Amino acid sequence: MLGISSALVALVLFFCVQLLLQYTFRDTERIMEQSRLERVVADLHHEADILHEINKADWARWDDAYLFIEDHNPTFIANNLNMEALQGLRLGLIGFYTLNLDTVREVWMDWEKHQYFPRPSWMNQAFLATLRTAQKGLVRTPDGLMTFSVAPIRDSLSLKEPNGYLLMGRMVGEPLLKTIGDRSHVQLSLQPLTTDPALTAQLQEQPVVVAEQQNRLTSYMLLRDSQQKPIYLLKSSSIRLLSPVLSHTRQYLLLTMVVMVLFTTLIPLLLLNRTVLSRMARLSDTVRQIRLTRDPGARLTENSPDEVGMLSQDINHMLASLEESRMQLQNREQYFRILSEASSDGLILLDEDGKIRHIGGSLHHLFPELEVQLGENLPMQVVAEDRQKMRDFWTDVLHTPGQEQQVEVRYLTSAGQLWLEIFARNLLKDPVVQGVVLNLRNINDRKAAEIEIQATHERFSKIFHSNPLPSALLSLNQHRFLDINTAFATVYGHSAAHVLGLRDMDIDLWVFPEERRKWLEGLKTLHEVTMEVHHMLKNGEQRIFLLSGQLLDIQHQPCVMLVALDITERKAHEARVQHMAYHDALTGLYNRHYLWAYGQQLLDAQSQAAFFFMDLDRFKQVNDTYGHEGGDDLLKTIVDRMQQIAPRSGIWFRLSGDEFGLLLPNATAHQSHELAEKLLQVVAQPVGLPQGMARVGVSIGIALVPEHGRDLQQIVRMADAAMYQAKTIRNTFVFKS
C-alpha cells in the first residue's frame, strides 16, 4: 500500500511539474518571438529615420532646390533628378511640391529593372496631405509598404520661409525584408490585414500571436504606420530552440520520480530487516556455524524475553557437550568478527569449491532477499550478459593466490537489477583463513550518477552542436580548443580535427590582442562577458563579431564557452549610412548637414580660426557648355587643387552645387590672406576636360574667430555676406568688416 501511495503521489507531482514546465517554456518562447518582432519593426522605422535625416538635412536645405520650386529650372532636373544622380540614395520616389501640394516634379524609379515608371493612380493630394502631416515613417500603398520622409524646402542658411515640400520614398521589398530578418535569424513576410480577419482582431488585443509546430515557430504582429494605425500583418518563421530542452527535462523528471518511488518502497523493508529479520538471520547464522564447526564452547547471545530469546536458551543447553573444541572455534570467530565489524560491505568466506564458510558485514542489508546457507554455493542470480565475466573472474581468483581481483556485475532482484562491485582475495593457503574472501559493495548510486552525468553531457553536447551560431569550448587556463560546433567550422573555416588541442592564439584568431586582453579580464571578473571583437578567419578575412563568453565547469574541468554573432555586414551598413549622411557623394567632402551638426564643436575647440565661404565664378557656363558630366569633372579637379595648397588641418565642406566652405584652425588674418591669394591662383588656372578647356574663378568671403564671434551660424552668415561682396567684383576675396 505504501508503494502504491508513493507511486500515485509521484505521478500527480510529475504531471503538475510537467504542466508548469510546458507553460514556462511556452511563455519564454512567446517573449523571445515578441522581442524579435519588435526588433524587426524598430529596424523598419530606423530605415525611415535615416531617409528623413538625408531629406531634412541635405536635399530640403539646398539653395538649388529652393530656387527650383520657384523657377522650375530644367537644368536642375537634368543634373539632379535622374537615375545617375540618385544612384546612391536608391529612392523609389522623389517629389517636389508647392506649399499647396501642387506637383512641381515627381520621379518614380524601379531600381531592380533600372527604369522610370509613371505616377500611380493612388498618388493624389489627399495622400500627400497625410504624408505631410506624419512627416516620416511607414505607409501602406496599393503597391506595397513604403518608407517615406516629407520635409519643408528651405535655403541653406534657413534665412527664408519655406516655399515647398520635398518627398522621398523607398518601397520595402523582399531584399530589404530578408536583410532585416537575417539580423534576427527569422524569415519575414508582409500579409494584408484581410488575409486572416480573426488573427487581425486577436492582435488588436495582444501584441504578438505565436503558432507552434514541432520544430518551428510562426509569429504574427501588427505593423503600424506613423499614426499607429495597423497596415500589415508582419509574419516571421524561425527554428524552435527550446523544444529539445523541454523533452530532455521531462525525461530527467520522470527518472527522478521513479527513483523516489523505489526509495520510499524500500525504506520500510529495510526497517523491518533491522528490527526483526536481522536478529533471526544472526541467530540462524550462529546456529549454522555451531553445527558446522561443532564448537562445544559456543553460546547464543540472544537473551531477550521473547520467543527468540527462549529459542536461544534451548539451543545453548544443547551446546554444553561441545566444550572441548571451544578455544579453536573462538579464535576463528574472533578473526571474522573483527573483519565483519570493520567493513560496511557484505563479506563472504568461500572454500575452493565455492561453498560458503562464513558471512558478515552488511550482506543482509545489501541483499535482503538473499538466502545464504553455510556449506552451500552463493545463490546469486547474475544477469545473463555478466555470467561469463563472473566465471572468468572466479578462475582468475583461484589462479592468483594472495592477489586482489575486482569485477563489476549486475545482480537480479525482485525490484530489478542491482550493480555490485566484488573484490576477492585468494587466501586458501593462509593457515588461519583457509578460504577465499569476497567483499560485495552496492554501487547502484554511483552507476546512476555516472549515467546521469553522461546524459547531462550528451544534452549539453546536442544543444552545443545544434546551435546556429559559431560556438567553441576552450580550457580556462591555456585557452586550448576542447570542442567546436558545425557553425564555428563553417564560419571560421577551421575544422575540428585542425583546431582541437590548439590555443586560440595558435590559429591567429584575434586581430587585435588588446581586445583579447579586455575580453578575458571581463570574463574573469564577471564570469560572463559580451563585446564586439575583430576575428580573423582561416582564409585571412577579418570579420567583426559580437562575442559572448561564459565560465563553465564540465566534468570537473573549468572551461570557457564562447558564442560568436557575425555583425560585419551590420557595422558596414551603419558606416555607409553614416558616410552618406555627412559626406558629399561627388567630392567626398563633408556636406552642409555635417557642418551644422558638428561645426560648432569644431569651432569651440579652437582659440582662433578662419572660415572661408567660396563660390565658383562662371560655373554655370561650364555646365551649359560641357554638360553635367563636364561640370562634375571640373568640380573634382578644383577641389583637389584647393586641398593641395591648403593646410592639412583645414576642414572642407561642399555647401551646395558650386559653393564650398573651409574651416581653418589656428589661422590668423595674415595667414588667411596668403591662403586666399593662393586659392585665387589655383582656381583660375585652366582645367582640361574631355570635352575641352574650361576656366572658372572663385569669390571668397572670410570671417575670423574670435574677431567676428564664436557662434557658427553667425560666422557662416558673415562669411557668406563677405562672399557676396566679392561676387560683385569676381575672382577676389573679402574679409568681413
XYZ file of C-alpha atoms in Angstrom:
737
model
C 0.000 0.000 0.000
C 2.849 2.358 0.814
C 4.422 1.745 -2.604
C 1.092 2.376 -4.387
C 0.571 5.621 -2.429
C 4.082 6.796 -3.268
C 3.558 5.976 -6.939
C 0.289 7.957 -7.039
C 1.879 10.980 -5.326
C 4.844 10.837 -7.722
C 2.515 10.557 -10.740
C 0.470 13.606 -9.680
C 3.642 15.579 -8.952
C 5.096 14.573 -12.345
C 2.082 15.844 -14.279
C 1.949 19.103 -12.251
C 5.628 19.849 -12.815
C 5.315 18.880 -16.485
C 2.439 21.350 -16.962
C 4.467 24.055 -15.205
C 7.479 23.366 -17.461
C 5.329 23.464 -20.603
C 3.780 26.776 -19.528
C 7.185 28.263 -18.630
C 8.851 27.179 -21.896
C 5.863 28.356 -23.959
C 5.874 31.757 -22.219
C 9.632 32.068 -22.748
C 9.263 31.314 -26.474
C 6.464 33.891 -26.775
C 8.614 36.571 -25.107
C 11.549 35.722 -27.402
C 9.349 35.915 -30.506
C 7.818 39.239 -29.360
C 11.329 40.648 -28.810
C 12.410 39.514 -32.287
C 9.373 41.085 -33.995
C 9.746 44.333 -32.033
C 13.389 44.481 -33.185
C 12.253 43.962 -36.804
C 9.673 46.777 -36.510
C 12.350 49.030 -34.989
C 14.662 48.288 -37.952
C 11.891 49.238 -40.428
C 11.271 52.545 -38.644
C 15.049 53.090 -38.488
C 15.145 52.922 -42.304
C 12.546 55.715 -42.365
C 14.572 57.759 -39.838
C 17.724 57.531 -41.984
C 15.758 58.645 -45.057
C 14.327 61.595 -43.075
C 17.805 62.688 -41.936
C 19.074 62.705 -45.557
C 15.977 64.601 -46.715
C 15.749 67.203 -43.958
C 19.463 67.907 -43.530
C 20.622 67.806 -47.153
C 18.175 67.977 -50.043
C 15.457 70.054 -48.380
C 18.035 72.661 -47.247
C 19.628 73.288 -50.614
C 19.607 76.625 -52.380
C 19.226 74.962 -55.788
C 16.158 73.036 -54.573
C 14.709 76.252 -53.130
C 15.163 78.040 -56.493
C 13.760 75.042 -58.385
C 10.383 75.403 -56.613
C 10.241 78.995 -57.842
C 11.651 78.840 -61.391
C 11.189 75.120 -62.340
C 14.683 75.183 -63.817
C 15.088 72.254 -66.282
C 18.832 72.226 -65.665
C 18.177 71.220 -62.056
C 16.081 68.313 -63.340
C 18.735 67.209 -65.800
C 21.550 67.409 -63.251
C 19.866 66.090 -60.116
C 16.605 64.215 -60.849
C 17.834 61.231 -62.807
C 18.989 57.726 -62.011
C 22.688 58.595 -62.301
C 22.410 61.413 -59.757
C 20.166 59.398 -57.407
C 22.163 56.159 -57.678
C 23.468 56.347 -54.117
C 20.073 57.010 -52.487
C 18.183 54.156 -54.232
C 14.878 56.045 -53.906
C 11.654 54.698 -55.340
C 10.125 58.207 -55.350
C 11.384 61.787 -55.122
C 8.868 64.645 -55.476
C 8.930 68.432 -55.252
C 5.667 70.211 -54.350
C 4.459 73.711 -53.601
C 3.107 74.698 -50.223
C -0.363 73.845 -51.582
C 0.928 70.369 -52.552
C 0.780 71.123 -56.269
C 3.265 68.922 -58.078
C 6.376 70.637 -59.386
C 8.236 67.451 -60.307
C 7.923 63.755 -59.438
C 10.288 60.931 -60.389
C 9.257 57.271 -59.870
C 12.044 54.698 -60.222
C 12.286 50.897 -60.263
C 15.883 50.048 -59.302
C 15.527 46.311 -59.943
C 14.569 46.974 -63.591
C 16.601 50.223 -63.644
C 13.834 52.254 -65.328
C 11.359 55.018 -64.654
C 7.624 54.407 -64.430
C 4.576 56.738 -64.444
C 2.903 58.144 -61.362
C 0.456 55.615 -59.789
C -3.220 56.494 -59.674
C -3.331 56.356 -55.865
C -0.821 59.215 -55.561
C -3.094 62.260 -55.006
C -3.206 65.403 -52.896
C -5.152 63.757 -50.078
C -2.486 61.046 -49.795
C 0.242 63.719 -49.910
C -1.505 65.677 -47.151
C -1.480 62.559 -44.958
C 2.254 62.084 -45.551
C 2.980 65.754 -44.860
C 1.169 65.505 -41.517
C 3.135 62.416 -40.482
C 6.488 63.812 -41.821
C 8.183 60.375 -41.761
C 7.528 56.687 -41.139
C 5.818 53.724 -42.821
C 2.765 53.842 -45.064
C 0.721 51.197 -46.870
C 0.181 51.720 -50.594
C -1.589 49.559 -53.175
C 1.900 48.642 -54.426
C 3.189 47.594 -51.000
C 4.878 49.032 -47.901
C 6.831 52.271 -48.311
C 9.159 54.234 -46.011
C 8.819 57.991 -46.572
C 10.057 61.397 -45.470
C 8.437 64.820 -46.082
C 10.426 67.969 -45.260
C 9.861 71.681 -45.967
C 12.257 73.123 -48.577
C 14.430 75.993 -47.267
C 17.523 77.846 -48.312
C 20.828 76.503 -46.944
C 21.075 79.130 -44.182
C 17.365 78.960 -43.250
C 17.050 82.739 -43.769
C 13.897 82.468 -45.870
C 10.492 80.936 -45.281
C 9.851 77.501 -46.800
C 8.415 77.604 -50.324
C 7.523 73.938 -50.827
C 7.875 70.334 -49.718
C 10.265 67.532 -50.691
C 9.022 63.910 -50.542
C 11.390 60.907 -50.566
C 10.148 57.328 -50.536
C 11.537 53.777 -50.721
C 9.459 50.658 -51.348
C 10.100 47.859 -48.818
C 10.648 44.777 -50.968
C 11.805 41.218 -50.440
C 15.586 42.040 -50.366
C 15.188 44.557 -47.511
C 12.895 42.185 -45.562
C 15.441 39.385 -45.973
C 18.291 41.637 -44.754
C 16.334 42.692 -41.664
C 15.176 39.122 -40.990
C 18.729 37.720 -41.199
C 19.784 40.041 -38.372
C 17.289 38.317 -36.045
C 17.583 34.820 -37.657
C 13.951 34.776 -38.877
C 12.141 34.639 -42.225
C 9.884 37.686 -42.715
C 6.870 38.399 -44.891
C 4.105 41.005 -45.018
C 0.447 39.969 -45.382
C -2.660 42.145 -45.861
C -4.887 42.584 -42.818
C -7.725 40.902 -44.718
C -5.757 37.653 -45.071
C -6.973 36.451 -41.656
C -9.573 38.778 -40.031
C -9.755 36.638 -36.893
C -5.978 36.835 -36.424
C -6.061 40.601 -37.020
C -8.761 41.003 -34.354
C -6.740 38.880 -31.921
C -3.627 41.032 -32.462
C -5.671 44.110 -31.519
C -5.911 42.615 -28.004
C -2.370 41.197 -27.608
C 0.968 42.297 -29.105
C 2.007 39.001 -30.691
C 0.460 35.642 -31.641
C 2.739 32.580 -31.761
C 1.786 29.375 -33.608
C 3.763 26.290 -32.566
C 4.867 23.476 -34.862
C 7.095 20.548 -33.982
C 10.396 22.237 -34.837
C 9.415 25.800 -35.859
C 7.568 28.816 -34.523
C 5.404 31.096 -36.681
C 4.708 34.515 -35.119
C 2.473 37.414 -36.128
C 2.452 41.095 -35.118
C 0.562 44.123 -36.396
C 2.801 46.520 -38.341
C 1.566 50.059 -37.740
C 2.157 53.295 -39.615
C 3.359 56.589 -38.098
C -0.188 57.248 -36.796
C -0.241 53.844 -35.021
C -2.794 52.529 -37.468
C -2.430 48.835 -38.411
C -1.359 48.445 -42.034
C 0.033 44.901 -42.405
C 0.359 41.545 -40.691
C 4.098 41.009 -40.018
C 4.819 37.264 -40.157
C 8.050 35.612 -39.004
C 9.183 31.991 -39.075
C 12.112 30.667 -37.018
C 13.616 27.443 -35.686
C 12.270 26.324 -32.311
C 15.301 26.102 -29.988
C 13.709 25.241 -26.599
C 11.725 22.134 -27.626
C 14.661 19.651 -27.225
C 15.451 21.138 -23.807
C 11.851 20.564 -22.643
C 11.935 16.947 -23.877
C 15.174 16.139 -22.020
C 13.937 17.882 -18.860
C 10.733 15.792 -18.938
C 12.779 12.552 -19.232
C 15.019 13.580 -16.340
C 11.982 14.421 -14.197
C 10.395 11.016 -14.926
C 13.612 9.231 -13.915
C 13.725 11.234 -10.671
C 10.141 10.233 -9.833
C 10.886 6.541 -10.449
C 13.921 6.663 -8.151
C 11.853 8.411 -5.466
C 9.174 5.680 -5.604
C 11.821 2.959 -5.308
C 13.370 4.574 -2.231
C 10.052 5.151 -0.454
C 9.180 1.471 -1.054
C 12.500 0.044 0.135
C 12.802 2.064 3.380
C 10.025 0.141 5.283
C 11.560 -3.159 4.184
C 14.957 -2.063 5.465
C 13.457 -1.028 8.818
C 11.752 -4.422 9.133
C 15.008 -6.132 8.312
C 16.904 -4.240 11.006
C 14.304 -4.842 13.781
C 13.262 -8.492 13.284
C 14.730 -10.265 10.293
C 18.321 -9.344 11.039
C 18.003 -10.840 14.559
C 16.610 -14.031 13.139
C 19.279 -14.093 10.453
C 22.046 -13.647 13.050
C 20.510 -16.390 15.211
C 20.260 -18.708 12.208
C 23.846 -17.973 11.178
C 25.159 -18.677 14.663
C 23.320 -21.997 14.866
C 24.570 -22.983 11.434
C 28.158 -22.110 12.355
C 27.953 -24.119 15.576
C 26.592 -27.135 13.689
C 29.324 -26.927 11.067
C 32.248 -26.287 13.416
C 30.999 -28.500 16.321
C 32.338 -25.958 18.822
C 31.133 -27.037 22.298
C 32.062 -23.698 23.885
C 29.921 -21.588 21.568
C 26.805 -19.911 23.010
C 23.923 -17.927 21.578
C 23.901 -14.267 22.741
C 20.178 -13.539 22.237
C 18.735 -13.120 25.767
C 15.550 -11.138 25.175
C 12.399 -12.391 26.959
C 10.552 -13.051 23.729
C 10.280 -16.216 21.650
C 13.645 -15.571 20.011
C 15.311 -15.438 23.435
C 13.629 -18.648 24.577
C 14.769 -20.437 21.432
C 18.314 -19.223 22.087
C 18.299 -20.652 25.611
C 17.166 -24.067 24.371
C 19.970 -24.184 21.851
C 22.557 -23.153 24.465
C 21.575 -26.178 26.576
C 22.263 -28.422 23.576
C 25.760 -26.976 23.114
C 27.007 -27.858 26.587
C 28.518 -31.141 25.315
C 30.769 -29.368 22.766
C 33.042 -27.568 25.250
C 36.218 -29.468 24.113
C 36.866 -27.529 20.894
C 35.622 -24.103 22.082
C 39.012 -22.323 22.023
C 39.865 -23.171 18.418
C 36.497 -22.032 17.123
C 36.597 -18.921 19.316
C 39.865 -17.776 17.679
C 38.429 -18.128 14.206
C 35.187 -16.402 15.138
C 37.168 -13.536 16.690
C 39.064 -13.013 13.422
C 35.944 -12.916 11.290
C 34.050 -10.817 13.827
C 36.704 -8.102 13.696
C 36.732 -8.282 9.901
C 32.928 -8.018 9.711
C 32.628 -5.141 12.177
C 35.250 -3.093 10.305
C 33.503 -3.374 6.948
C 30.373 -1.615 5.721
C 30.170 -4.002 2.770
C 28.951 -7.568 2.581
C 31.644 -10.139 3.465
C 31.666 -13.829 2.490
C 34.293 -16.538 3.063
C 34.287 -19.368 0.484
C 36.252 -22.574 0.182
C 37.980 -23.654 -3.018
C 34.743 -25.281 -4.272
C 32.765 -22.090 -3.816
C 30.971 -23.280 -0.667
C 30.104 -20.639 1.950
C 32.096 -20.895 5.166
C 31.289 -17.501 6.708
C 29.230 -14.365 6.032
C 29.445 -10.954 7.668
C 29.367 -7.199 7.268
C 26.252 -5.686 5.714
C 25.448 -8.606 3.458
C 21.818 -8.942 4.547
C 21.391 -5.190 4.461
C 22.572 -5.116 0.857
C 20.694 -8.298 -0.180
C 17.568 -8.695 1.990
C 16.188 -11.285 -0.456
C 19.352 -13.410 -0.475
C 19.021 -16.682 1.451
C 22.559 -17.666 2.387
C 23.418 -21.018 3.991
C 26.836 -22.111 5.167
C 28.271 -25.017 3.258
C 26.281 -24.191 0.102
C 27.076 -22.204 -3.018
C 26.286 -18.480 -3.072
C 22.729 -18.222 -4.532
C 23.303 -15.024 -6.569
C 21.420 -14.559 -9.831
C 23.684 -12.570 -12.174
C 22.256 -11.211 -15.441
C 22.956 -13.393 -18.461
C 25.332 -10.857 -20.054
C 27.613 -10.890 -16.967
C 27.730 -14.652 -16.263
C 30.773 -15.323 -18.421
C 32.515 -12.352 -16.823
C 31.764 -13.844 -13.383
C 33.149 -17.277 -14.386
C 36.355 -15.686 -15.728
C 36.629 -13.659 -12.521
C 36.431 -16.780 -10.319
C 39.032 -18.532 -12.483
C 41.436 -15.596 -12.101
C 40.927 -15.581 -8.314
C 41.785 -19.276 -7.975
C 44.910 -18.923 -10.140
C 46.313 -15.809 -8.400
C 46.852 -16.638 -4.696
C 47.277 -13.621 -2.450
C 46.345 -11.082 -5.143
C 43.181 -8.986 -5.104
C 40.807 -9.211 -8.080
C 37.898 -6.869 -8.878
C 34.799 -7.097 -11.081
C 31.519 -5.184 -11.614
C 28.365 -7.223 -12.346
C 24.583 -6.823 -12.254
C 22.618 -8.841 -9.711
C 18.934 -9.676 -10.260
C 16.414 -8.821 -7.501
C 12.628 -8.648 -7.442
C 12.886 -4.852 -7.813
C 15.184 -5.073 -10.826
C 18.923 -5.078 -11.442
C 21.446 -4.079 -8.751
C 25.025 -3.103 -9.612
C 27.676 -4.841 -7.489
C 31.404 -4.305 -7.143
C 33.120 -7.510 -5.940
C 36.654 -7.687 -4.522
C 38.183 -11.123 -3.993
C 41.463 -12.342 -2.420
C 42.616 -15.962 -2.567
C 43.776 -16.901 0.980
C 43.312 -20.664 0.663
C 46.903 -21.248 1.712
C 46.642 -18.955 4.711
C 46.799 -21.200 7.878
C 44.167 -19.142 9.696
C 41.704 -18.098 6.969
C 41.969 -21.056 4.578
C 39.436 -19.620 2.116
C 38.570 -17.006 -0.483
C 37.408 -13.687 0.975
C 34.732 -11.823 -1.014
C 33.830 -8.174 -0.411
C 30.490 -7.142 -2.025
C 29.651 -3.443 -2.432
C 26.439 -1.813 -3.716
C 27.435 0.703 -6.435
C 23.928 1.366 -7.759
C 24.019 5.044 -6.743
C 27.440 5.518 -8.283
C 26.331 3.962 -11.565
C 23.163 6.080 -11.594
C 25.268 9.190 -11.026
C 27.616 8.194 -13.873
C 24.655 7.609 -16.197
C 23.121 10.969 -15.228
C 26.414 12.772 -15.772
C 26.716 11.126 -19.183
C 23.122 12.078 -20.069
C 23.729 15.675 -18.970
C 26.879 15.804 -21.074
C 25.000 14.413 -24.096
C 22.202 17.005 -23.669
C 24.733 19.815 -23.458
C 26.638 18.428 -26.454
C 23.443 18.226 -28.552
C 22.456 21.815 -27.745
C 26.029 22.984 -28.304
C 26.458 21.311 -31.712
C 22.968 22.303 -32.966
C 23.471 25.999 -32.126
C 23.226 28.002 -35.406
C 25.789 30.486 -34.069
C 29.525 29.644 -34.081
C 30.365 28.174 -30.649
C 33.501 26.710 -29.071
C 34.692 25.263 -25.766
C 38.152 26.262 -24.521
C 40.117 25.309 -21.428
C 40.223 28.165 -18.908
C 43.945 28.165 -18.145
C 45.615 27.688 -21.547
C 42.617 28.543 -23.787
C 43.008 25.407 -25.856
C 40.105 24.308 -28.037
C 38.235 21.368 -26.495
C 35.312 21.312 -28.965
C 33.722 23.395 -31.738
C 30.314 23.141 -33.397
C 29.485 22.925 -37.091
C 28.658 26.635 -37.331
C 32.128 27.546 -35.988
C 33.865 25.318 -38.555
C 31.697 26.755 -41.366
C 32.127 30.439 -40.476
C 35.776 30.440 -39.353
C 36.944 27.811 -41.849
C 38.785 25.692 -39.248
C 37.844 22.025 -38.981
C 37.594 20.312 -35.609
C 40.483 17.989 -36.488
C 42.681 21.052 -37.088
C 41.915 23.244 -34.056
C 41.263 20.761 -31.211
C 44.183 20.961 -28.789
C 45.436 24.282 -30.202
C 45.238 27.616 -28.394
C 43.185 30.487 -29.760
C 46.448 32.365 -30.412
C 47.865 29.412 -32.401
C 45.294 29.958 -35.192
C 45.692 33.788 -35.178
C 42.078 34.208 -34.110
C 42.430 37.710 -32.631
C 43.216 40.629 -34.937
C 43.837 42.988 -32.002
C 45.495 41.422 -28.887
C 44.157 44.290 -26.773
C 40.595 43.109 -27.492
C 41.541 39.610 -26.298
C 43.007 41.003 -23.068
C 39.890 43.090 -22.308
C 37.588 40.154 -23.145
C 39.465 37.777 -20.822
C 39.596 40.358 -17.997
C 35.826 40.845 -18.225
C 35.309 37.075 -18.240
C 37.432 36.509 -15.120
C 35.785 39.414 -13.270
C 32.124 38.867 -14.193
C 32.241 35.137 -15.253
C 30.418 36.128 -18.449
C 31.079 38.915 -20.936
C 29.809 40.183 -24.316
C 31.725 42.652 -26.508
C 32.480 43.483 -30.131
C 35.777 41.984 -31.350
C 37.685 41.551 -34.614
C 38.493 37.946 -35.570
C 40.472 36.571 -38.493
C 39.088 33.629 -40.474
C 41.261 30.848 -41.849
C 41.254 32.462 -45.328
C 42.703 35.672 -43.857
C 39.457 37.641 -43.932
C 38.807 39.907 -40.956
C 35.254 39.925 -39.567
C 33.532 41.728 -36.689
C 31.758 39.524 -34.151
C 29.613 40.132 -31.080
C 31.474 37.642 -28.858
C 29.813 36.232 -25.718
C 31.736 34.133 -23.189
C 30.733 32.243 -20.037
C 32.676 30.205 -17.487
C 31.524 26.571 -17.137
C 32.569 23.509 -15.153
C 32.381 20.435 -17.408
C 33.380 17.111 -15.835
C 35.361 18.947 -13.108
C 37.300 20.904 -15.728
C 36.965 24.732 -15.800
C 36.072 25.787 -19.345
C 35.069 28.835 -21.349
C 32.159 28.614 -23.788
C 32.157 31.328 -26.432
C 29.358 32.143 -28.886
C 30.011 34.498 -31.830
C 27.492 36.541 -33.830
C 28.835 37.938 -37.114
C 27.898 41.661 -37.265
C 30.314 42.661 -40.047
C 27.579 43.499 -42.582
C 25.574 45.400 -39.979
C 28.596 47.510 -38.995
C 29.436 48.163 -42.653
C 25.840 49.183 -43.348
C 25.884 51.592 -40.406
C 29.181 53.075 -41.625
C 27.803 53.535 -45.165
C 24.688 55.228 -43.866
C 26.784 57.465 -41.606
C 29.064 58.399 -44.517
C 26.106 59.134 -46.849
C 24.515 61.364 -44.237
C 27.602 63.547 -43.699
C 29.545 63.485 -46.996
C 29.054 64.818 -50.491
C 28.752 61.976 -52.985
C 30.732 63.722 -55.773
C 33.725 65.259 -54.000
C 33.844 63.243 -50.798
C 33.866 66.453 -48.735
C 31.722 66.970 -45.670
C 28.250 68.307 -46.552
C 26.106 71.049 -45.031
C 24.486 68.561 -42.616
C 27.887 67.777 -41.072
C 28.690 71.489 -40.819
C 25.506 72.254 -38.877
C 25.754 69.087 -36.782
C 29.411 69.270 -35.710
C 30.724 72.653 -36.874
C 30.047 74.357 -33.554
C 32.027 71.650 -31.702
C 34.938 72.105 -34.126
C 34.767 75.864 -33.631
C 34.646 75.634 -29.818
C 37.841 73.560 -29.800
C 39.835 76.399 -31.437
C 41.193 79.533 -29.758
C 41.260 81.244 -33.169
C 40.221 80.207 -36.655
C 39.037 81.439 -40.036
C 36.011 80.386 -42.118
C 36.187 80.721 -45.932
C 32.873 80.870 -47.882
C 33.676 80.262 -51.594
C 31.505 80.370 -54.707
C 32.835 79.465 -58.170
C 32.509 82.129 -60.879
C 31.237 81.169 -64.360
C 30.498 77.579 -63.273
C 27.034 77.742 -64.865
C 28.600 78.432 -68.270
C 30.757 75.296 -67.902
C 27.674 73.232 -67.139
C 25.782 74.747 -70.061
C 28.729 74.224 -72.426
C 30.050 70.800 -71.407
C 27.065 69.323 -69.627
C 26.590 67.851 -66.173
C 29.450 65.352 -66.575
C 31.922 68.057 -67.536
C 30.795 70.195 -64.599
C 31.342 67.283 -62.201
C 34.868 66.680 -63.554
C 35.713 70.373 -63.146
C 34.448 70.421 -59.541
C 36.573 67.416 -58.582
C 39.665 68.979 -60.190
C 39.145 72.357 -58.477
C 38.568 70.676 -55.074
C 41.746 68.618 -55.474
C 43.779 71.763 -56.328
C 42.442 73.730 -53.368
C 43.093 70.860 -50.919
C 46.693 70.502 -52.116
C 47.660 74.094 -51.271
C 45.594 74.419 -48.082
C 46.974 73.284 -44.686
C 46.222 69.653 -43.812
C 44.414 70.826 -40.684
C 41.763 72.542 -42.804
C 38.233 71.057 -42.806
C 36.409 71.308 -46.172
C 32.646 71.401 -46.860
C 30.565 71.386 -50.038
C 27.666 73.677 -49.156
C 25.743 73.466 -52.465
C 26.377 72.903 -56.174
C 29.310 75.333 -56.594
C 29.626 76.676 -53.035
C 32.348 75.458 -50.673
C 33.394 76.142 -47.100
C 36.748 75.840 -45.329
C 37.281 75.931 -41.551
C 40.974 76.722 -40.935
C 42.032 76.101 -37.280
C 44.562 78.450 -35.610
C 44.572 80.792 -38.637
C 45.379 84.496 -38.296
C 44.200 87.245 -40.632
C 47.608 87.314 -42.316
C 47.648 83.537 -42.895
C 44.083 83.698 -44.228
C 45.106 86.499 -46.628
C 48.005 84.424 -48.014
C 45.860 81.301 -48.459
C 43.098 83.279 -50.210
C 45.592 84.581 -52.782
C 46.843 81.050 -53.465
C 43.257 79.784 -53.857
C 42.512 82.513 -56.415
C 45.597 81.491 -58.397
C 44.997 77.723 -58.494
C 41.267 78.050 -59.273
C 41.934 80.492 -62.102
C 44.222 78.037 -63.907
C 42.542 76.348 -66.903
C 41.086 72.894 -66.420
C 41.438 70.307 -69.147
C 38.235 68.333 -69.626
C 37.478 65.505 -72.059
C 35.106 67.931 -73.801
C 37.596 70.830 -73.943
C 39.314 73.507 -71.835
C 37.401 75.334 -69.118
C 38.258 78.313 -66.913
C 36.467 79.496 -63.774
C 37.197 81.830 -60.893
C 36.257 81.921 -57.255
C 34.779 84.589 -54.984
C 35.811 84.196 -51.322
C 34.315 85.667 -48.149
C 36.307 85.298 -44.904
C 35.148 85.602 -41.294
C 37.573 85.368 -38.347
C 37.197 83.766 -34.912
C 37.022 85.305 -32.344
C 37.075 88.736 -34.055
C 33.640 88.193 -35.642
C 32.229 85.970 -32.857
C 32.206 82.307 -31.874
C 28.692 81.283 -32.956
C 28.801 79.040 -36.029
C 25.666 80.416 -37.700
C 26.899 83.988 -37.191
C 30.373 83.179 -38.585
C 28.918 81.394 -41.665
C 26.427 84.208 -42.262
C 29.193 86.835 -42.084
C 31.467 84.860 -44.419
C 28.504 84.423 -46.833
C 27.854 88.187 -46.804
C 31.547 88.893 -47.466
C 31.465 86.395 -50.353
C 28.530 88.233 -51.954
C 30.568 91.463 -51.742
C 33.445 89.677 -53.518
C 30.949 88.330 -56.078
C 30.245 91.858 -57.323
C 33.877 92.036 -58.468
C 34.511 88.295 -59.044
C 37.724 86.308 -58.612
C 38.706 88.103 -55.408
C 38.345 87.755 -51.639
C 36.822 89.995 -48.991
C 37.246 89.954 -45.181
C 34.091 90.646 -43.197
C 34.451 94.198 -41.894
